[in-house]
Amino acid sequence: MASQSKRAWQSKHCLLRHFCPCKSAGMLEQAIESLTAIWKNERGLIVASAGVAASLYFLASKIYAVREKSQLRKKWNSAPKDVVILHQLPRGKFTPSISPFPLKLETYLRMAGIRYENDFTEPKSLENKTPWITLNGEDVADSQICLELLADKFQKDFSCHLSPEEKATARAFQIMAEDHFYWTGVLWRWVYTKGKTLRQIHATFAPPLSLKIPLVCRRMKSQAIGQGLGRHAEKDVIEMGIKDLRAMSHYLGNKSYFMGEEPTELDCAMFGMLAQLVWNMPGSPFERLLNSELPNLKRFCERMKDRFWSDWDQCLLPVPL
Amino acid sequence: MAGCWKKPNVSAGKDVVLLHQLDRGVFTPSISPFPLKLETYLRMANIPYENDFKDPMGPKGKTPWMTLNGEDFSDSQLCLELLASTFGKDFSSHLTEAERAIGRTFQIMAEEHLYWVVVLWRWVYTKGKTLWAIQMNFPAPLRFIMPIFVRRMKGQASAQGMGRHSQEEVIEMGMKDLRAMSAYLGIKPYFMGDTPTEMDCAMFGMLAMIVWCMPGSPFEQHMKGEFINLKDFCERMKDQFWPDWNQCLLPPRV
């Protein structure tokens, strides 16, 4: 065994002399021999030192993260009274958010004329949901809970003119969009196209962040299976999504907004979801449907964009020229 | 109307549906909303069928599932649509496109949203204990592995999203769904008017769970008060499509 390793060592040195046929090869050989000797004699010390260094680095980065968070918390808590801090993902290339729920909530803030500031550094709440808000030092997660809280606090009610039956219908459509159709979008984006469209619609999904995409795909697939839709064949899922979109289109009809000629809270939710189809699902069967059979849904999105997002282009990343 | 009990060693004949589902419940023919929906639809559409209670979980891990002319199909909604197409049944043909759209949304509200409230209450908040009251023949060893099922259902609800909310928030969401259903039903006998449609089978499947299979839940009381029209709807569907309801329970009632 000793003679084998010696022959391997000599062979390696021959290769070295072949590729560096000059005085530096000799110096390099000496350096390698010294390092090997140090490793043999001080292996335990080296490993222990590396462990200590790694632990110190880990501790330092944790302390830094805690300090950063504490500074962010001070900043959020010191926001002016009744100004909402909206925590969400960074801007998309074609929409202010590539997720329907932040877009819904931000659209609502604009519709209700509620002052707000964006925070893109901490998009996930403690419950791992996005978006979430901080208002007067208090954190609230889930877009719908946030919306209802804001409506109550700022006394905004865009649905007061609706009958109980119409309000019920509005709730049903919102749930269809956010609890059913949403999953067909998730499956298309993360499972059927394996997350590949992310790079097209979001600038910050460059490497190394894009290396995480397969992990996210696996997690989303698992969530969709837990929810139920992920257990169906792709063609069945797409068909279910198409049926949802047809129902939305038939109900919208020729109206400007889903519940009539003035927008309500429901329209923020529908816009958040449908905007993903119009601008963020390139090549999907849903995009094709909105461009062919169901143009009224696309027109609805354009209408909401024009009304509440006059600065749409400035809310994209990168900002278009 | 096809009988409630599977005839032993008899396979379903041509164009006879073999419906695979969980065994009968103490208070409802099924303790799960989807088998109850599908079996109610089979009765509404007068499609001959037989029950199989031995093999309730289908190839996709879902119940119910059915076999028709040698071919297996999963998912209650896909089964229903296939049967409608195969047997030429359409109970919604008189509705406008907008009305059919509304019907679809309420069905989805029941099956994709309220359903998770029921799951969380039954499996997580009450840790599966009410199952012993509503289903007779769970094997005794199941009590010991119940925590595994509880954890699995909790994981699924968390994946769906509702499981990440507090119990208080979830119950409130359930109340809002029921309030919306009650408001939309109003004084109509069925959700879409004077005659039952396919979505009534779905609504009945889900609401029957709340009326009869969630003893002690915060919803049970409201069904006798604020949402009384939903309870009346369930009684109406039961009377119309389940005259043999008592014989389809386990144990059967006289």
GROMACS .gro file of N, CA and C in nm, chain B residues 138-247:
model
  330
  459PHE      N    1  -6.548   0.162   1.226
  459PHE     CA    2  -6.404   0.184   1.221
  459PHE      C    3  -6.340   0.077   1.309
  460PRO      N    4  -6.234   0.009   1.259
  460PRO     CA    5  -6.171  -0.092   1.343
  460PRO      C    6  -6.105  -0.028   1.465
  461ALA      N    7  -6.112  -0.097   1.578
  461ALA     CA    8  -6.060  -0.045   1.704
  461ALA      C    9  -5.914  -0.001   1.695
  462PRO      N   10  -5.824  -0.078   1.624
  462PRO     CA   11  -5.684  -0.034   1.617
  462PRO      C   12  -5.667   0.104   1.555
  463LEU      N   13  -5.769   0.150   1.481
  463LEU     CA   14  -5.759   0.282   1.417
  463LEU      C   15  -5.740   0.392   1.520
  464ARG      N   16  -5.794   0.370   1.639
  464ARG     CA   17  -5.779   0.471   1.745
  464ARG      C   18  -5.633   0.500   1.772
  465PHE      N   19  -5.550   0.393   1.759
  465PHE     CA   20  -5.409   0.411   1.793
  465PHE      C   21  -5.332   0.480   1.682
  466ILE      N   22  -5.377   0.462   1.557
  466ILE     CA   23  -5.305   0.527   1.447
  466ILE      C   24  -5.375   0.655   1.401
  467MET      N   25  -5.480   0.695   1.474
  467MET     CA   26  -5.549   0.819   1.441
  467MET      C   27  -5.454   0.939   1.435
  468PRO      N   28  -5.359   0.950   1.528
  468PRO     CA   29  -5.267   1.066   1.518
  468PRO      C   30  -5.197   1.076   1.383
  469ILE      N   31  -5.175   0.962   1.317
  469ILE     CA   32  -5.108   0.965   1.185
  469ILE      C   33  -5.202   1.031   1.084
  470PHE      N   34  -5.330   0.993   1.087
  470PHE     CA   35  -5.426   1.054   0.995
  470PHE      C   36  -5.442   1.202   1.024
  471VAL      N   37  -5.446   1.234   1.153
  471VAL     CA   38  -5.461   1.374   1.193
  471VAL      C   39  -5.346   1.456   1.137
  472ARG      N   40  -5.225   1.401   1.151
  472ARG     CA   41  -5.107   1.475   1.102
  472ARG      C   42  -5.113   1.489   0.950
  473ARG      N   43  -5.161   1.384   0.883
  473ARG     CA   44  -5.166   1.390   0.737
  473ARG      C   45  -5.267   1.496   0.691
  474MET      N   46  -5.384   1.497   0.755
  474MET     CA   47  -5.486   1.594   0.714
  474MET      C   48  -5.440   1.736   0.747
  475LYS      N   49  -5.371   1.750   0.857
  475LYS     CA   50  -5.319   1.882   0.895
  475LYS      C   51  -5.218   1.929   0.791
  476GLY      N   52  -5.133   1.835   0.746
  476GLY     CA   53  -5.036   1.869   0.643
  476GLY      C   54  -5.103   1.911   0.514
  477GLN      N   55  -5.209   1.839   0.475
  477GLN     CA   56  -5.280   1.873   0.352
  477GLN      C   57  -5.346   2.011   0.363
  478ALA      N   58  -5.408   2.036   0.479
  478ALA     CA   59  -5.475   2.166   0.498
  478ALA      C   60  -5.373   2.278   0.500
  479SER      N   61  -5.255   2.249   0.553
  479SER     CA   62  -5.150   2.350   0.556
  479SER      C   63  -5.100   2.377   0.414
  480ALA      N   64  -5.086   2.269   0.335
  480ALA     CA   65  -5.043   2.284   0.195
  480ALA      C   66  -5.145   2.367   0.118
  481GLN      N   67  -5.273   2.343   0.143
  481GLN     CA   68  -5.379   2.417   0.073
  481GLN      C   69  -5.379   2.563   0.114
  482GLY      N   70  -5.344   2.590   0.239
  482GLY     CA   71  -5.336   2.728   0.285
  482GLY      C   72  -5.420   2.755   0.408
  483MET      N   73  -5.538   2.695   0.413
  483MET     CA   74  -5.627   2.726   0.525
  483MET      C   75  -5.569   2.678   0.658
  484GLY      N   76  -5.493   2.569   0.651
  484GLY     CA   77  -5.435   2.513   0.773
  484GLY      C   78  -5.333   2.604   0.840
  485ARG      N   79  -5.294   2.711   0.771
  485ARG     CA   80  -5.196   2.803   0.830
  485ARG      C   81  -5.263   2.916   0.908
  486HIS      N   82  -5.398   2.915   0.906
  486HIS     CA   83  -5.471   3.016   0.983
  486HIS      C   84  -5.502   2.963   1.121
  487SER      N   85  -5.537   3.057   1.211
  487SER     CA   86  -5.576   3.015   1.345
  487SER      C   87  -5.715   2.951   1.338
  488GLN      N   88  -5.749   2.877   1.442
  488GLN     CA   89  -5.879   2.810   1.446
  488GLN      C   90  -5.992   2.912   1.437
  489GLU      N   91  -5.974   3.022   1.508
  489GLU     CA   92  -6.076   3.128   1.507
  489GLU      C   93  -6.100   3.182   1.366
  490GLU      N   94  -5.990   3.205   1.295
  490GLU     CA   95  -6.001   3.257   1.157
  490GLU      C   96  -6.069   3.156   1.066
  491VAL      N   97  -6.036   3.029   1.083
  491VAL     CA   98  -6.094   2.925   0.997
  491VAL      C   99  -6.244   2.914   1.021
  492ILE      N  100  -6.285   2.913   1.147
  492ILE     CA  101  -6.428   2.904   1.177
  492ILE      C  102  -6.501   3.025   1.118
  493GLU      N  103  -6.441   3.142   1.128
  493GLU     CA  104  -6.502   3.263   1.073
  493GLU      C  105  -6.516   3.252   0.921
  494MET      N  106  -6.415   3.196   0.855
  494MET     CA  107  -6.424   3.177   0.709
  494MET      C  108  -6.538   3.082   0.675
  495GLY      N  109  -6.552   2.977   0.755
  495GLY     CA  110  -6.662   2.883   0.733
  495GLY      C  111  -6.797   2.951   0.748
  496MET      N  112  -6.808   3.034   0.850
  496MET     CA  113  -6.934   3.107   0.873
  496MET      C  114  -6.965   3.197   0.753
  497LYS      N  115  -6.864   3.263   0.703
  497LYS     CA  116  -6.886   3.354   0.589
  497LYS      C  117  -6.931   3.276   0.466
  498ASP      N  118  -6.874   3.157   0.446
  498ASP     CA  119  -6.917   3.075   0.333
  498ASP      C  120  -7.063   3.035   0.349
  499LEU      N  121  -7.098   2.990   0.468
  499LEU     CA  122  -7.237   2.946   0.492
  499LEU      C  123  -7.333   3.063   0.478
  500ARG      N  124  -7.289   3.179   0.525
  500ARG     CA  125  -7.374   3.299   0.514
  500ARG      C  126  -7.398   3.331   0.367
  501ALA      N  127  -7.293   3.319   0.287
  501ALA     CA  128  -7.305   3.347   0.143
  501ALA      C  129  -7.399   3.246   0.077
  502MET      N  130  -7.383   3.119   0.113
  502MET     CA  131  -7.471   3.015   0.055
  502MET      C  132  -7.615   3.040   0.095
  503SER      N  133  -7.634   3.073   0.222
  503SER     CA  134  -7.770   3.098   0.271
  503SER      C  135  -7.832   3.219   0.201
  504ALA      N  136  -7.751   3.324   0.183
  504ALA     CA  137  -7.801   3.445   0.117
  504ALA      C  138  -7.836   3.416  -0.028
  505TYR      N  139  -7.754   3.334  -0.094
  505TYR     CA  140  -7.782   3.308  -0.236
  505TYR      C  141  -7.904   3.215  -0.251
  506LEU      N  142  -7.913   3.115  -0.165
  506LEU     CA  143  -8.029   3.024  -0.172
  506LEU      C  144  -8.157   3.101  -0.144
  507GLY      N  145  -8.153   3.186  -0.040
  507GLY     CA  146  -8.271   3.266  -0.007
  507GLY      C  147  -8.391   3.177   0.021
  508ILE      N  148  -8.503   3.211  -0.045
  508ILE     CA  149  -8.625   3.134  -0.024
  508ILE      C  150  -8.649   3.035  -0.138
  509LYS      N  151  -8.551   3.022  -0.227
  509LYS     CA  152  -8.565   2.927  -0.337
  509LYS      C  153  -8.558   2.784  -0.282
  510PRO      N  154  -8.630   2.689  -0.345
  510PRO     CA  155  -8.619   2.551  -0.296
  510PRO      C  156  -8.482   2.489  -0.326
  511TYR      N  157  -8.425   2.528  -0.439
  511TYR     CA  158  -8.292   2.478  -0.477
  511TYR      C  159  -8.206   2.598  -0.515
  512PHE      N  160  -8.075   2.573  -0.523
  512PHE     CA  161  -7.985   2.688  -0.538
  512PHE      C  162  -8.008   2.768  -0.666
  513MET      N  163  -8.045   2.694  -0.774
  513MET     CA  164  -8.058   2.766  -0.901
  513MET      C  165  -8.203   2.789  -0.940
  514GLY      N  166  -8.294   2.761  -0.849
  514GLY     CA  167  -8.434   2.787  -0.881
  514GLY      C  168  -8.527   2.683  -0.824
  515ASP      N  169  -8.632   2.653  -0.900
  515ASP     CA  170  -8.735   2.563  -0.849
  515ASP      C  171  -8.710   2.416  -0.875
  516THR      N  172  -8.611   2.388  -0.961
  516THR     CA  173  -8.579   2.247  -0.987
  516THR      C  174  -8.432   2.222  -0.955
  517PRO      N  175  -8.402   2.102  -0.904
  517PRO     CA  176  -8.263   2.076  -0.866
  517PRO      C  177  -8.174   2.057  -0.989
  518THR      N  178  -8.050   2.102  -0.974
  518THR     CA  179  -7.950   2.084  -1.079
  518THR      C  180  -7.832   2.006  -1.021
  519GLU      N  181  -7.732   1.984  -1.105
  519GLU     CA  182  -7.614   1.906  -1.062
  519GLU      C  183  -7.547   1.970  -0.940
  520MET      N  184  -7.543   2.104  -0.939
  520MET     CA  185  -7.471   2.167  -0.829
  520MET      C  186  -7.545   2.146  -0.695
  521ASP      N  187  -7.675   2.121  -0.700
  521ASP     CA  188  -7.748   2.093  -0.575
  521ASP      C  189  -7.698   1.964  -0.512
  522CYS      N  190  -7.657   1.868  -0.596
  522CYS     CA  191  -7.601   1.743  -0.542
  522CYS      C  192  -7.472   1.773  -0.466
  523ALA      N  193  -7.390   1.860  -0.524
  523ALA     CA  194  -7.264   1.897  -0.460
  523ALA      C  195  -7.290   1.974  -0.330
  524MET      N  196  -7.384   2.066  -0.336
  524MET     CA  197  -7.414   2.147  -0.216
  524MET      C  198  -7.472   2.058  -0.106
  525PHE      N  199  -7.558   1.965  -0.147
  525PHE     CA  200  -7.618   1.873  -0.051
  525PHE      C  201  -7.511   1.786   0.015
  526GLY      N  202  -7.418   1.735  -0.068
  526GLY     CA  203  -7.310   1.651  -0.015
  526GLY      C  204  -7.234   1.722   0.096
  527MET      N  205  -7.201   1.850   0.073
  527MET     CA  206  -7.122   1.924   0.171
  527MET      C  207  -7.206   1.968   0.290
  528LEU      N  208  -7.324   2.023   0.262
  528LEU     CA  209  -7.405   2.076   0.372
  528LEU      C  210  -7.458   1.966   0.463
  529ALA      N  211  -7.481   1.845   0.405
  529ALA     CA  212  -7.527   1.734   0.489
  529ALA      C  213  -7.425   1.702   0.597
  530MET      N  214  -7.296   1.723   0.566
  530MET     CA  215  -7.192   1.698   0.666
  530MET      C  216  -7.213   1.791   0.785
  531ILE      N  217  -7.245   1.916   0.755
  531ILE     CA  218  -7.258   2.015   0.861
  531ILE      C  219  -7.387   1.992   0.940
  532VAL      N  220  -7.494   1.953   0.870
  532VAL     CA  221  -7.622   1.934   0.939
  532VAL      C  222  -7.618   1.810   1.029
  533TRP      N  223  -7.561   1.700   0.977
  533TRP     CA  224  -7.573   1.573   1.049
  533TRP      C  225  -7.443   1.514   1.101
  534CYS      N  226  -7.330   1.555   1.050
  534CYS     CA  227  -7.205   1.485   1.083
  534CYS      C  228  -7.102   1.567   1.158
  535MET      N  229  -7.142   1.682   1.212
  535MET     CA  230  -7.044   1.762   1.287
  535MET      C  231  -7.104   1.798   1.423
  536PRO      N  232  -7.128   1.695   1.504
  536PRO     CA  233  -7.193   1.720   1.632
  536PRO      C  234  -7.109   1.811   1.722
  537GLY      N  235  -7.173   1.915   1.775
  537GLY     CA  236  -7.102   2.005   1.866
  537GLY      C  237  -7.025   2.114   1.796
  538SER      N  238  -7.029   2.120   1.664
  538SER     CA  239  -6.952   2.223   1.593
  538SER      C  240  -7.022   2.358   1.605
  539PRO      N  241  -6.947   2.468   1.589
  539PRO     CA  242  -7.011   2.601   1.594
  539PRO      C  243  -7.111   2.619   1.479
  540PHE      N  244  -7.098   2.539   1.373
  540PHE     CA  245  -7.189   2.554   1.258
  540PHE      C  246  -7.323   2.489   1.283
  541GLU      N  247  -7.322   2.383   1.361
  541GLU     CA  248  -7.444   2.305   1.383
  541GLU      C  249  -7.555   2.394   1.438
  542GLN      N  250  -7.520   2.476   1.536
  542GLN     CA  251  -7.620   2.564   1.597
  542GLN      C  252  -7.672   2.666   1.498
  543HIS      N  253  -7.582   2.720   1.417
  543HIS     CA  254  -7.623   2.822   1.319
  543HIS      C  255  -7.715   2.764   1.213
  544MET      N  256  -7.701   2.636   1.185
  544MET     CA  257  -7.787   2.573   1.085
  544MET      C  258  -7.931   2.567   1.135
  545LYS      N  259  -7.947   2.573   1.265
  545LYS     CA  260  -8.084   2.572   1.321
  545LYS      C  261  -8.135   2.714   1.340
  546GLY      N  262  -8.047   2.812   1.319
  546GLY     CA  263  -8.087   2.951   1.342
  546GLY      C  264  -8.070   3.034   1.218
  547GLU      N  265  -7.954   3.100   1.208
  547GLU     CA  266  -7.928   3.195   1.098
  547GLU      C  267  -7.933   3.127   0.961
  548PHE      N  268  -7.890   3.000   0.952
  548PHE     CA  269  -7.882   2.934   0.821
  548PHE      C  270  -7.990   2.828   0.807
  549ILE      N  271  -8.105   2.850   0.866
  549ILE     CA  272  -8.211   2.748   0.866
  549ILE      C  273  -8.252   2.708   0.725
  550ASN      N  274  -8.240   2.801   0.630
  550ASN     CA  275  -8.282   2.765   0.493
  550ASN      C  276  -8.187   2.661   0.434
  551LEU      N  277  -8.061   2.658   0.479
  551LEU     CA  278  -7.968   2.556   0.430
  551LEU      C  279  -8.007   2.418   0.486
  552LYS      N  280  -8.051   2.416   0.609
  552LYS     CA  281  -8.096   2.290   0.669
  552LYS      C  282  -8.223   2.242   0.598
  553ASP      N  283  -8.313   2.336   0.571
  553ASP     CA  284  -8.437   2.299   0.500
  553ASP      C  285  -8.405   2.244   0.362
  554PHE      N  286  -8.306   2.303   0.296
  554PHE     CA  287  -8.262   2.255   0.166
  554PHE      C  288  -8.215   2.110   0.176
  555CYS      N  289  -8.136   2.081   0.279
  555CYS     CA  290  -8.086   1.944   0.297
  555CYS      C  291  -8.201   1.847   0.320
  556GLU      N  292  -8.297   1.887   0.400
  556GLU     CA  293  -8.412   1.800   0.425
  556GLU      C  294  -8.490   1.776   0.296
  557ARG      N  295  -8.498   1.880   0.215
  557ARG     CA  296  -8.571   1.870   0.087
  557ARG      C  297  -8.503   1.771  -0.007
  558MET      N  298  -8.370   1.781  -0.017
  558MET     CA  299  -8.294   1.691  -0.104
  558MET      C  300  -8.304   1.547  -0.052
  559LYS      N  301  -8.300   1.534   0.077
  559LYS     CA  302  -8.309   1.402   0.140
  559LYS      C  303  -8.445   1.339   0.111
  560ASP      N  304  -8.551   1.417   0.126
  560ASP     CA  305  -8.685   1.365   0.101
  560ASP      C  306  -8.704   1.328  -0.045
  561GLN      N  307  -8.646   1.410  -0.135
  561GLN     CA  308  -8.670   1.389  -0.278
  561GLN      C  309  -8.589   1.273  -0.333
  562PHE      N  310  -8.462   1.260  -0.292
  562PHE     CA  311  -8.375   1.161  -0.356
  562PHE      C  312  -8.336   1.046  -0.265
  563TRP      N  313  -8.372   1.055  -0.139
  563TRP     CA  314  -8.335   0.949  -0.046
  563TRP      C  315  -8.455   0.907   0.039
  564PRO      N  316  -8.563   0.857  -0.024
  564PRO     CA  317  -8.677   0.811   0.057
  564PRO      C  318  -8.638   0.690   0.144
  565ASP      N  319  -8.529   0.621   0.102
  565ASP     CA  320  -8.482   0.505   0.179
  565ASP      C  321  -8.362   0.542   0.265
  566TRP      N  322  -8.353   0.670   0.303
  566TRP     CA  323  -8.239   0.724   0.381
  566TRP      C  324  -8.209   0.635   0.500
  567ASN      N  325  -8.314   0.602   0.577
  567ASN     CA  326  -8.290   0.527   0.701
  567ASN      C  327  -8.232   0.389   0.675
  568GLN      N  328  -8.265   0.332   0.560
  568GLN     CA  329  -8.208   0.200   0.528
  568GLN      C  330  -8.066   0.210   0.475
   0.00000   0.00000   0.00000
